[in-house]
C-alpha positions as a printed NumPy array, in Angstrom:
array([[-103.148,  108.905,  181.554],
       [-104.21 ,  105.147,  182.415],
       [-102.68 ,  102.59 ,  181.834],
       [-105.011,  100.871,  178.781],
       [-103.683,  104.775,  177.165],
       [-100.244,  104.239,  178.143],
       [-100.22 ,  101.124,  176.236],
       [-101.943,  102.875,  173.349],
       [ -99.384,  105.535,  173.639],
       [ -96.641,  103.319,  173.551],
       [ -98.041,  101.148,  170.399],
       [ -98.912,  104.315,  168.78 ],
       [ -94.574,  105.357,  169.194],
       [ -93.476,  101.542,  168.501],
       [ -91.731,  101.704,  172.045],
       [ -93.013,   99.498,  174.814],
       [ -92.92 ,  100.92 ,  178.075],
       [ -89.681,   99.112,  179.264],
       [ -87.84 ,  100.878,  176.249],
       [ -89.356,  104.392,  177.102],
       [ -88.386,  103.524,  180.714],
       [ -84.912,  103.374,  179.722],
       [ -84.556,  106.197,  178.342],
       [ -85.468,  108.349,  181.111],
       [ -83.308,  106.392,  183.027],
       [ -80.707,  106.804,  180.629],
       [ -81.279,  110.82 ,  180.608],
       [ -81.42 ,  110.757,  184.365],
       [ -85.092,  111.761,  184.136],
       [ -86.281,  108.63 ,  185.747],
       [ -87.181,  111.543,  188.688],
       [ -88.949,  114.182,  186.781],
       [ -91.118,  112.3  ,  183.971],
       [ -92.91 ,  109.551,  184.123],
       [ -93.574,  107.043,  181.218],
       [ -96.722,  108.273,  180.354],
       [ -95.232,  111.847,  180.228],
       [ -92.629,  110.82 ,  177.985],
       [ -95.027,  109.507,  175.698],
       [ -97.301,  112.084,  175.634],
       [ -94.224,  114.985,  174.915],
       [ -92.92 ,  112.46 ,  172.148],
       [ -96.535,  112.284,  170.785],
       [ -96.436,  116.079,  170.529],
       [ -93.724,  116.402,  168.955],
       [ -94.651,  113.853,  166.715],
       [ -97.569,  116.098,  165.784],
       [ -95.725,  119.195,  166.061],
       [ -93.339,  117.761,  163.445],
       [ -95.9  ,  116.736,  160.89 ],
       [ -97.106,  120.233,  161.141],
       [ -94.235,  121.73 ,  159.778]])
């Protein structure tokens, strides 16, 4: 993901990247994900949620 979809990502949550940042750090996931992972898994279960 670039970063113009990161940003589009993160508009499309309402969470700017320092807030999505945060909470992997919070999580201790800082390591393992990456912003633009996080929002892609939240954006899926957005999806997966609206689905139901």
């Amino acid at each position: 993901m670039t970063r113009a979809n990161t940003g589009l990502a993160t508009e499309r949550l309402g969470l700017s990247e320092e807030e999505l940042t945060n909470i992997l750090e919070r999580y201790s996931q800082s390591f393992n994900l990456g912003v633009e992972d996080l929002a892609r898994l939240i954006g899926a279960a957005e999806m997966q949620a609206v689905a139901h």
